[in-house]
mmCIF file of C-alpha atoms and ligand atoms in Angstrom:
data_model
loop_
_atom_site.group_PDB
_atom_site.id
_atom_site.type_symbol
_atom_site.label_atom_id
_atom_site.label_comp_id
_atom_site.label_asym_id
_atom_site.label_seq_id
_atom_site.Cartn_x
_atom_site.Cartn_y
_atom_site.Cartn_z
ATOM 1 C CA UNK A 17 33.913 -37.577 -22.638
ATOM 2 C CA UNK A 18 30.748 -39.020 -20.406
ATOM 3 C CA UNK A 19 28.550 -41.320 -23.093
ATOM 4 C CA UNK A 20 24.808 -41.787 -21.755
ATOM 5 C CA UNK A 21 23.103 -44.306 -24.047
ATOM 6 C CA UNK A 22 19.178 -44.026 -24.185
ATOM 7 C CA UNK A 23 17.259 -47.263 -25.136
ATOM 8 C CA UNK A 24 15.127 -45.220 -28.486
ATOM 9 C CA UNK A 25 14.875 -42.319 -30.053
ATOM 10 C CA UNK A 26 11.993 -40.843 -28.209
ATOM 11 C CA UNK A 27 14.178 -40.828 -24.796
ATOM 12 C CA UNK A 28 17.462 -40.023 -25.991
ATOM 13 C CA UNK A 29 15.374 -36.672 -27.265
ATOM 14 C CA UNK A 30 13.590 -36.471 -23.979
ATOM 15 C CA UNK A 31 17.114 -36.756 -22.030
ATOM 16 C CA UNK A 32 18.912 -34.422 -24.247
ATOM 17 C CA UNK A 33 15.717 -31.552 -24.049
ATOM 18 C CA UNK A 34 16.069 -31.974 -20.127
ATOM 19 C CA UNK A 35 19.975 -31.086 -20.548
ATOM 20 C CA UNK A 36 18.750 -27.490 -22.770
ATOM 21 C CA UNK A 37 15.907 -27.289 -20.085
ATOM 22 C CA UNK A 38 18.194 -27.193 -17.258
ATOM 23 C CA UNK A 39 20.179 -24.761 -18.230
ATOM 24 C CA UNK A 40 17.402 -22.720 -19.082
ATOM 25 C CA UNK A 41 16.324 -22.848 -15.804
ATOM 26 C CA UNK A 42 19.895 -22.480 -14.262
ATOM 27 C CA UNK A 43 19.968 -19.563 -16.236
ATOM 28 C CA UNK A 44 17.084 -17.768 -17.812
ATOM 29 C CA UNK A 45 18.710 -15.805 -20.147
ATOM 30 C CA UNK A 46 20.423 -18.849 -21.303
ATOM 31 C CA UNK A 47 22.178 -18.304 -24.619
ATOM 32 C CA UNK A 48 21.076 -22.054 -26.648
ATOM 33 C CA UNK A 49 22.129 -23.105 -29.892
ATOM 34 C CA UNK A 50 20.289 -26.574 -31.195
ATOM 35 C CA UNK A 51 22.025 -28.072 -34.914
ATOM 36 C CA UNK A 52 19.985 -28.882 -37.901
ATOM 37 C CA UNK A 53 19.484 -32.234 -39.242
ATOM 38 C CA UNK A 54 17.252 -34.752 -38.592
ATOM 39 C CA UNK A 55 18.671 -35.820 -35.465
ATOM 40 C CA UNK A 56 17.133 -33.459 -32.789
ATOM 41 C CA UNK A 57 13.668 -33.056 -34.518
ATOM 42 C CA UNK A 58 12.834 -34.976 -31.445
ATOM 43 C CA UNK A 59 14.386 -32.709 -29.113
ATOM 44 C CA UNK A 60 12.247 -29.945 -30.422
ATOM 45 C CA UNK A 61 9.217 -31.378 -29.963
ATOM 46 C CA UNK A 62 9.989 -32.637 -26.215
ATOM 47 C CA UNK A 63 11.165 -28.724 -25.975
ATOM 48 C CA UNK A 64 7.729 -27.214 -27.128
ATOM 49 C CA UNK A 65 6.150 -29.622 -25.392
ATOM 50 C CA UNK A 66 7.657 -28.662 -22.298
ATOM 51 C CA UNK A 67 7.021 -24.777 -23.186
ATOM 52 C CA UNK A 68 3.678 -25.413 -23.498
ATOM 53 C CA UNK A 69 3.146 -27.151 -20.241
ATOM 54 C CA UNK A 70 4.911 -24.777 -18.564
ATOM 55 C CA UNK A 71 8.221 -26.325 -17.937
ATOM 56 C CA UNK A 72 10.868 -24.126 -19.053
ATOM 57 C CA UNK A 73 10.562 -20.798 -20.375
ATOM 58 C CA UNK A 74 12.363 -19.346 -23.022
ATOM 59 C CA UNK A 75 10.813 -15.680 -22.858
ATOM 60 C CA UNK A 76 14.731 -14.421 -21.597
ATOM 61 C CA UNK A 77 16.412 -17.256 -23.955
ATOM 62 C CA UNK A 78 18.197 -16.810 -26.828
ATOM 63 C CA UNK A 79 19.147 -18.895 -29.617
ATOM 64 C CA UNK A 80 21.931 -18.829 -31.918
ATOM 65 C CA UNK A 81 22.049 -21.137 -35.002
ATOM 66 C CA UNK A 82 24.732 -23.402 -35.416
ATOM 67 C CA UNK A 83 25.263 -23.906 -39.620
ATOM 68 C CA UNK A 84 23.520 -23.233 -42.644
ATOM 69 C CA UNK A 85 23.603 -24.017 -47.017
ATOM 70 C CA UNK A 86 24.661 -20.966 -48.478
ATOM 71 C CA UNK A 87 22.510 -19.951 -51.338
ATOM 72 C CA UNK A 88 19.452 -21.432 -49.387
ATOM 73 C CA UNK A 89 16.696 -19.415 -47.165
ATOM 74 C CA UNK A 90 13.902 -19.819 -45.125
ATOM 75 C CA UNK A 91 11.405 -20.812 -48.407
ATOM 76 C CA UNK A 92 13.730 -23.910 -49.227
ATOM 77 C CA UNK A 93 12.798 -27.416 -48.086
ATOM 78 C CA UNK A 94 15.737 -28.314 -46.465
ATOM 79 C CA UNK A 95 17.501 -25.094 -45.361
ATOM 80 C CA UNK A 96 18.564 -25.479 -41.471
ATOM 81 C CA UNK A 97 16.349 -22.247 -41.232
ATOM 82 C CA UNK A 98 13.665 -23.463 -42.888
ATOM 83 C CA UNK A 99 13.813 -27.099 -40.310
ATOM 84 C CA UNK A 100 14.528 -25.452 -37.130
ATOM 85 C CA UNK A 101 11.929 -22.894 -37.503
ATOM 86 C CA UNK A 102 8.882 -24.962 -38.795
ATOM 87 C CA UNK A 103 10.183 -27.600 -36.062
ATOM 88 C CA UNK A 104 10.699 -25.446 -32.912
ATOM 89 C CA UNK A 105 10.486 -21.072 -33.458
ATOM 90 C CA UNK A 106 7.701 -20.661 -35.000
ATOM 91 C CA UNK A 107 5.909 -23.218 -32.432
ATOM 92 C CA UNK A 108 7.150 -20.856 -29.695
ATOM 93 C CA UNK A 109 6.615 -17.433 -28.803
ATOM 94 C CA UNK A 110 9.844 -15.775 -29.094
ATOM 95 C CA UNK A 111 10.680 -12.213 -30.461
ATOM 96 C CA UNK A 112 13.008 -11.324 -33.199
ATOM 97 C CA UNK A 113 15.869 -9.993 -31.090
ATOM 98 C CA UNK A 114 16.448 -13.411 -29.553
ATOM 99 C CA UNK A 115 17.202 -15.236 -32.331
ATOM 100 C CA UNK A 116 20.469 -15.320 -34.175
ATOM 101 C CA UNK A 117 20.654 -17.273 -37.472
ATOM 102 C CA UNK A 118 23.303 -17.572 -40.531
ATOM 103 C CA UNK A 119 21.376 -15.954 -43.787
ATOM 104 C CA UNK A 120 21.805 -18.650 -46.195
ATOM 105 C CA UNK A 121 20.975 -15.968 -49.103
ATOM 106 C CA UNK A 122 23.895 -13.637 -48.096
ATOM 107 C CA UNK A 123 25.906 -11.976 -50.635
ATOM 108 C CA UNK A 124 28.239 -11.405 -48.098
ATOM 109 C CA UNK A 125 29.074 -14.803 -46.240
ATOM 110 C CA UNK A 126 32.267 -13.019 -44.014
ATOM 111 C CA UNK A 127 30.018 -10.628 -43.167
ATOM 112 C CA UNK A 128 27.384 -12.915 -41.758
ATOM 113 C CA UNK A 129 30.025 -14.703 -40.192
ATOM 114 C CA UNK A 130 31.093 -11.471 -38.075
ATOM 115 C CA UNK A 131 27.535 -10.844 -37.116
ATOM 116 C CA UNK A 132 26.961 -14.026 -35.862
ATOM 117 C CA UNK A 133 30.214 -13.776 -33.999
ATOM 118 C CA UNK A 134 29.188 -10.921 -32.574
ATOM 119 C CA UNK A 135 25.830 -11.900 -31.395
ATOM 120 C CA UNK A 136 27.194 -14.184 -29.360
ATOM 121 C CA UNK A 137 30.183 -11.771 -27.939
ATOM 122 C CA UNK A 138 26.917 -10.031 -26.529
ATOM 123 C CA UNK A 139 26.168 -12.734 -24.651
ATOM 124 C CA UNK A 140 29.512 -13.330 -23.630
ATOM 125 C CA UNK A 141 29.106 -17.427 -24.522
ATOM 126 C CA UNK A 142 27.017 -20.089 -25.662
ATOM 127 C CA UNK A 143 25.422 -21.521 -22.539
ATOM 128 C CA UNK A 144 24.581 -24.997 -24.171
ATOM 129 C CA UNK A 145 24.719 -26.116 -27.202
ATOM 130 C CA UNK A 146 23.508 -29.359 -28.772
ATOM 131 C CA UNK A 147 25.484 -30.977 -32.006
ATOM 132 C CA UNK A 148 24.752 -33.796 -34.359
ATOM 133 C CA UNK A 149 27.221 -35.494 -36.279
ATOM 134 C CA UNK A 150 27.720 -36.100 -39.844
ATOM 135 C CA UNK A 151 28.578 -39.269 -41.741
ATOM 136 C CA UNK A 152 32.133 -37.950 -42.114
ATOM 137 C CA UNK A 153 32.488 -36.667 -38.465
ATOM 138 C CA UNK A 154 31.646 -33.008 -39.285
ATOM 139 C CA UNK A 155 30.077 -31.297 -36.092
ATOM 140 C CA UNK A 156 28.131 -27.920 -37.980
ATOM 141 C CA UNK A 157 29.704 -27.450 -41.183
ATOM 142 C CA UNK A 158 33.325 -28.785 -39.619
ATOM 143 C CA UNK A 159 34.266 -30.887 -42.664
ATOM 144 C CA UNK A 160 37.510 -33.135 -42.041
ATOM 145 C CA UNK A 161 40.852 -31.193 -42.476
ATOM 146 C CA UNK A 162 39.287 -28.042 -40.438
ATOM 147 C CA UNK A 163 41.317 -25.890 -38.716
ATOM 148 C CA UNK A 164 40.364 -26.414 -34.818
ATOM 149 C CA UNK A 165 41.292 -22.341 -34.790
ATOM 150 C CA UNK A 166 38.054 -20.639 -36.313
ATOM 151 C CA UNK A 167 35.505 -18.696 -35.009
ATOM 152 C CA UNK A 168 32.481 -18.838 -37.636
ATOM 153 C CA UNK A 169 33.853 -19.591 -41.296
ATOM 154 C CA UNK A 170 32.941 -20.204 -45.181
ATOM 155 C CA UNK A 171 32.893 -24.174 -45.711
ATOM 156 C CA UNK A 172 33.581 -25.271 -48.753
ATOM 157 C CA UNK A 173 31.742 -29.070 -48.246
ATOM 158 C CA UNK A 174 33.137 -32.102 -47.833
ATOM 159 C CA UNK A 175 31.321 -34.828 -50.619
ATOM 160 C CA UNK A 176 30.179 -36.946 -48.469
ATOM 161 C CA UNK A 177 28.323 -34.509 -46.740
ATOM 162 C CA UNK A 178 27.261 -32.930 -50.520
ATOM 163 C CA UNK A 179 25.957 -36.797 -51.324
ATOM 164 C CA UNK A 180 23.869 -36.952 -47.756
ATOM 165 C CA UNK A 181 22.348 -33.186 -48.535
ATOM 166 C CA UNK A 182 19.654 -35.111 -50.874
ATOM 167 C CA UNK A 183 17.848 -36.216 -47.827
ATOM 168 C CA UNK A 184 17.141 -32.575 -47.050
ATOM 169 C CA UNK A 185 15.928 -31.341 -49.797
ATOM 170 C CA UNK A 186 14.582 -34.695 -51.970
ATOM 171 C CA UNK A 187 16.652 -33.564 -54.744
ATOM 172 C CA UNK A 188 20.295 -32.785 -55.545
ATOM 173 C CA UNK A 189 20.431 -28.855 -55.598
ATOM 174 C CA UNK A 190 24.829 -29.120 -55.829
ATOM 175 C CA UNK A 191 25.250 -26.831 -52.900
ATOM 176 C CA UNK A 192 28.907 -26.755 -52.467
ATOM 177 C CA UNK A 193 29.419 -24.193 -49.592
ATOM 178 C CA UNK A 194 27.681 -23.901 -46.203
ATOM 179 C CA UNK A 195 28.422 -21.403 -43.235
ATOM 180 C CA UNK A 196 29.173 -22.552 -39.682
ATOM 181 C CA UNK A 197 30.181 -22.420 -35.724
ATOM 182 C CA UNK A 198 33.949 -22.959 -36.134
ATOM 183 C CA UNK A 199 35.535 -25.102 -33.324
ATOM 184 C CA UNK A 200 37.154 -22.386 -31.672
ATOM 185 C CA UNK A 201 33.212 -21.064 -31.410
ATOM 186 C CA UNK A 202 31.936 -24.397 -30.687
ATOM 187 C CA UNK A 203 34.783 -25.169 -28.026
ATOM 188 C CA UNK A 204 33.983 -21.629 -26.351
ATOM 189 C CA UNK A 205 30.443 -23.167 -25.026
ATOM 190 C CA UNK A 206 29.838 -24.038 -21.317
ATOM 191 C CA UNK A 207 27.831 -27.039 -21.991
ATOM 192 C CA UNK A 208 27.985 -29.153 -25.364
ATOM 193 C CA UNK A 209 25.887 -32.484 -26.047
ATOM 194 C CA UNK A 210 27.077 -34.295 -28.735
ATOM 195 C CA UNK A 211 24.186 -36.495 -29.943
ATOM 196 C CA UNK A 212 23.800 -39.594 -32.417
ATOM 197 C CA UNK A 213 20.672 -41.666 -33.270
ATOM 198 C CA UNK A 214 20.609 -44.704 -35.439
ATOM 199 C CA UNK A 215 22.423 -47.520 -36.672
ATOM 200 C CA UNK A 216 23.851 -45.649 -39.545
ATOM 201 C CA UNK A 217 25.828 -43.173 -37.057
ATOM 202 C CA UNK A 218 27.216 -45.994 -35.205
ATOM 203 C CA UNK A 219 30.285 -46.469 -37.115
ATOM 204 C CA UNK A 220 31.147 -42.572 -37.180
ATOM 205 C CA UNK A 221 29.798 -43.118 -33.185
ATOM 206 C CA UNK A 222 32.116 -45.860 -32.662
ATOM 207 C CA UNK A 223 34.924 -43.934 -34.742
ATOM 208 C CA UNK A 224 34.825 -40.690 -33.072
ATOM 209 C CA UNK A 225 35.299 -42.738 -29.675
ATOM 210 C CA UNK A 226 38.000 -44.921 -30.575
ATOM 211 C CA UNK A 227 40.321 -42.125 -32.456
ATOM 212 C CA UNK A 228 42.949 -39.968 -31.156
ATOM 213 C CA UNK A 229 41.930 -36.223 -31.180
ATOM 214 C CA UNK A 230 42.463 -34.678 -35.066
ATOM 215 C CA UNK A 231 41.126 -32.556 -37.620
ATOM 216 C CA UNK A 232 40.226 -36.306 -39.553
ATOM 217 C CA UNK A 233 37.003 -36.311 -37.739
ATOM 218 C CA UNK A 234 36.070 -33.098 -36.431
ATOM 219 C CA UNK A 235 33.941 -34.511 -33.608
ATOM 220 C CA UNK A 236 37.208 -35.516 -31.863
ATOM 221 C CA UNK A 237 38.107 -32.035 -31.181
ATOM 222 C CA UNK A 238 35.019 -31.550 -29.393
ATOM 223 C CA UNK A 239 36.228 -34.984 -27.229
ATOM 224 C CA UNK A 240 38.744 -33.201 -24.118
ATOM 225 C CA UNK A 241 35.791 -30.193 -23.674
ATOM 226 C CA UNK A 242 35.423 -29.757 -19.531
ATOM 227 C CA UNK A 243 31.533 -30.456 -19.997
ATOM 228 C CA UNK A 244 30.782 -32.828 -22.480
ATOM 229 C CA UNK A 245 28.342 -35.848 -23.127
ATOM 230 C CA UNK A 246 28.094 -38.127 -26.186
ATOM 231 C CA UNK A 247 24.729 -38.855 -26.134
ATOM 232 C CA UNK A 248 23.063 -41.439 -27.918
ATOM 233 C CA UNK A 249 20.275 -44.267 -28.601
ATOM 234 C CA UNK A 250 21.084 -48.001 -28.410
ATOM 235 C CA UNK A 251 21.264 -48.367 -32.645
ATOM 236 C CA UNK A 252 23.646 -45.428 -32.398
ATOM 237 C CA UNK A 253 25.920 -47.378 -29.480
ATOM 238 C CA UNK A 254 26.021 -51.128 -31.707
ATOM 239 C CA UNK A 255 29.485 -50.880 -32.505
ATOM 240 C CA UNK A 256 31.121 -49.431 -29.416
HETATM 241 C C1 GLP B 307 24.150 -31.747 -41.302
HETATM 242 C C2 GLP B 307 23.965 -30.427 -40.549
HETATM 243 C C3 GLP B 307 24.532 -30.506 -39.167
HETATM 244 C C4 GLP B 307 24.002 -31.772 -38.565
HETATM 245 C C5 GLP B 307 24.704 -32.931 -39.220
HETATM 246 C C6 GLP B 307 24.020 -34.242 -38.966
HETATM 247 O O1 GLP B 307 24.769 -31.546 -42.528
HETATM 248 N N1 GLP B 307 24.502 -29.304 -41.258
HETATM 249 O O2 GLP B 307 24.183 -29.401 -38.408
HETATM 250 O O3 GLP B 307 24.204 -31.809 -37.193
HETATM 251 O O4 GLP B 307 24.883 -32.711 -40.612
HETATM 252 O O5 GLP B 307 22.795 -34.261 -39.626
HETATM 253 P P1 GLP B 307 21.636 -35.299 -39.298
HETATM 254 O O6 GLP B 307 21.198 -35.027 -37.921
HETATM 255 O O7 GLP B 307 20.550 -34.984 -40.310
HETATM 256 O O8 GLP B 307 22.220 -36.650 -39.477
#
């Protein structure tokens, strides 16, 4: 796995948004699927920045999402729906057919799981796709123990990741399930960029490195992919 390690924040975004932008422009109709979280907010912005100055354009794009909280939507502080579109969609002008995203609020989780599947059967593959990591490892809703075979799946959460879902949503709303990219799905992509920002990630950063490949911590079966790079900021890197 290639590591780049970007001296802040701000450039580790703008280095990881020139990865999606590139293969935007390698391909137009580039199929793109960005995680939740707090850790690209920064990628988004160097993205509709870019948009907007006429950089890259997304107008033959499409974007698939990577996870979500089942029970929550698009009106819930927190949801990955409701941070990835008041973050990046809705700042760009994109029509309805090119995005594909998990309904949090379905009462029927496999079958959200087979349309998501299927959206991206359409496009044959995810062209590039860009991945934090959780506390525990997980990579989208890949708790520890996950089977490396699935294709999108019901999670039932891990509790660390349960304890960290406060910082979402200010309040504990005891969400116990989520939806997500399996591996298989995740494995399946031409391009992945596995990215880390902070001090607090650099043990998981340092742990995912160091260990052999293993369901323990799912970012390790992301580590032997033909086109990957770990990348991440100098607080991220402390402990390598
Ligand atoms: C969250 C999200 C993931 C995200 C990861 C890291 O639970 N479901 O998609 O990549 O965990 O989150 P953060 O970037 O906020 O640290």
């Amino acid at each position: 796995m290639n590591v780049e390690i970007k001296e802040d924040y701000p450039q580790l975004c703008a280095a990881v948004a020139e990865q999606v932008i590139a293969s935007v422009t390698a391909k137009p109709d580039a199929l793109i699927c960005i995680a939740g979280g707090d850790t690209p907010l920064g990628v988004f912005e160097a993205l509709v920045n870019a948009s907007n100055a006429g950089r890259v354009d997304f107008s033959h794009a499409s974007f698939i999402g990577l996870d979500e909280w089942l029970g929550l939507g698009r009106s819930d502080k927190g949801s990955c729906r409701e941070m990835i579109w008041h973050h990046f969609f809705d700042k760009l002008t994109l029509r309805d057919e090119q995005i594909c995203f998990f309904d949090g609020l379905t009462h029927d989780p496999q079958a959200e799981c087979l349309r998501v599947d299927a959206f991206i059967a359409a496009h044959q593959q995810i062209d590039i796709i860009v991945l934090g990591i959780g506390m525990n490892g997980h990579i989208g809703f890949n708790e520890p123990g996950v089977s490396p075979d699935k294709s999108c799946h019901v999670v039932d959460l891990d509790a660390i990741t349960q304890a960290v879902s406060v910082k979402y949503f200010g309040k504990p709303l005891n969400i116990k399930q989520g939806i997500s990219l399996g591996i298989k799905t995740i494995r399946a992509a031409k391009r992945i960029i596995l990215m880390a920002s902070g001090e607090k990630k650099s043990t998981i950063v340092a742990k995912t490195l160091q260990a052999e490949i293993g369901t323990e911590i799912p970012a390790t079966l992301v580590k032997d992919h033909p086109s990957i790079t770990l990348m991440i900021d100098r607080a991220a890197s402390s402990q390598l």
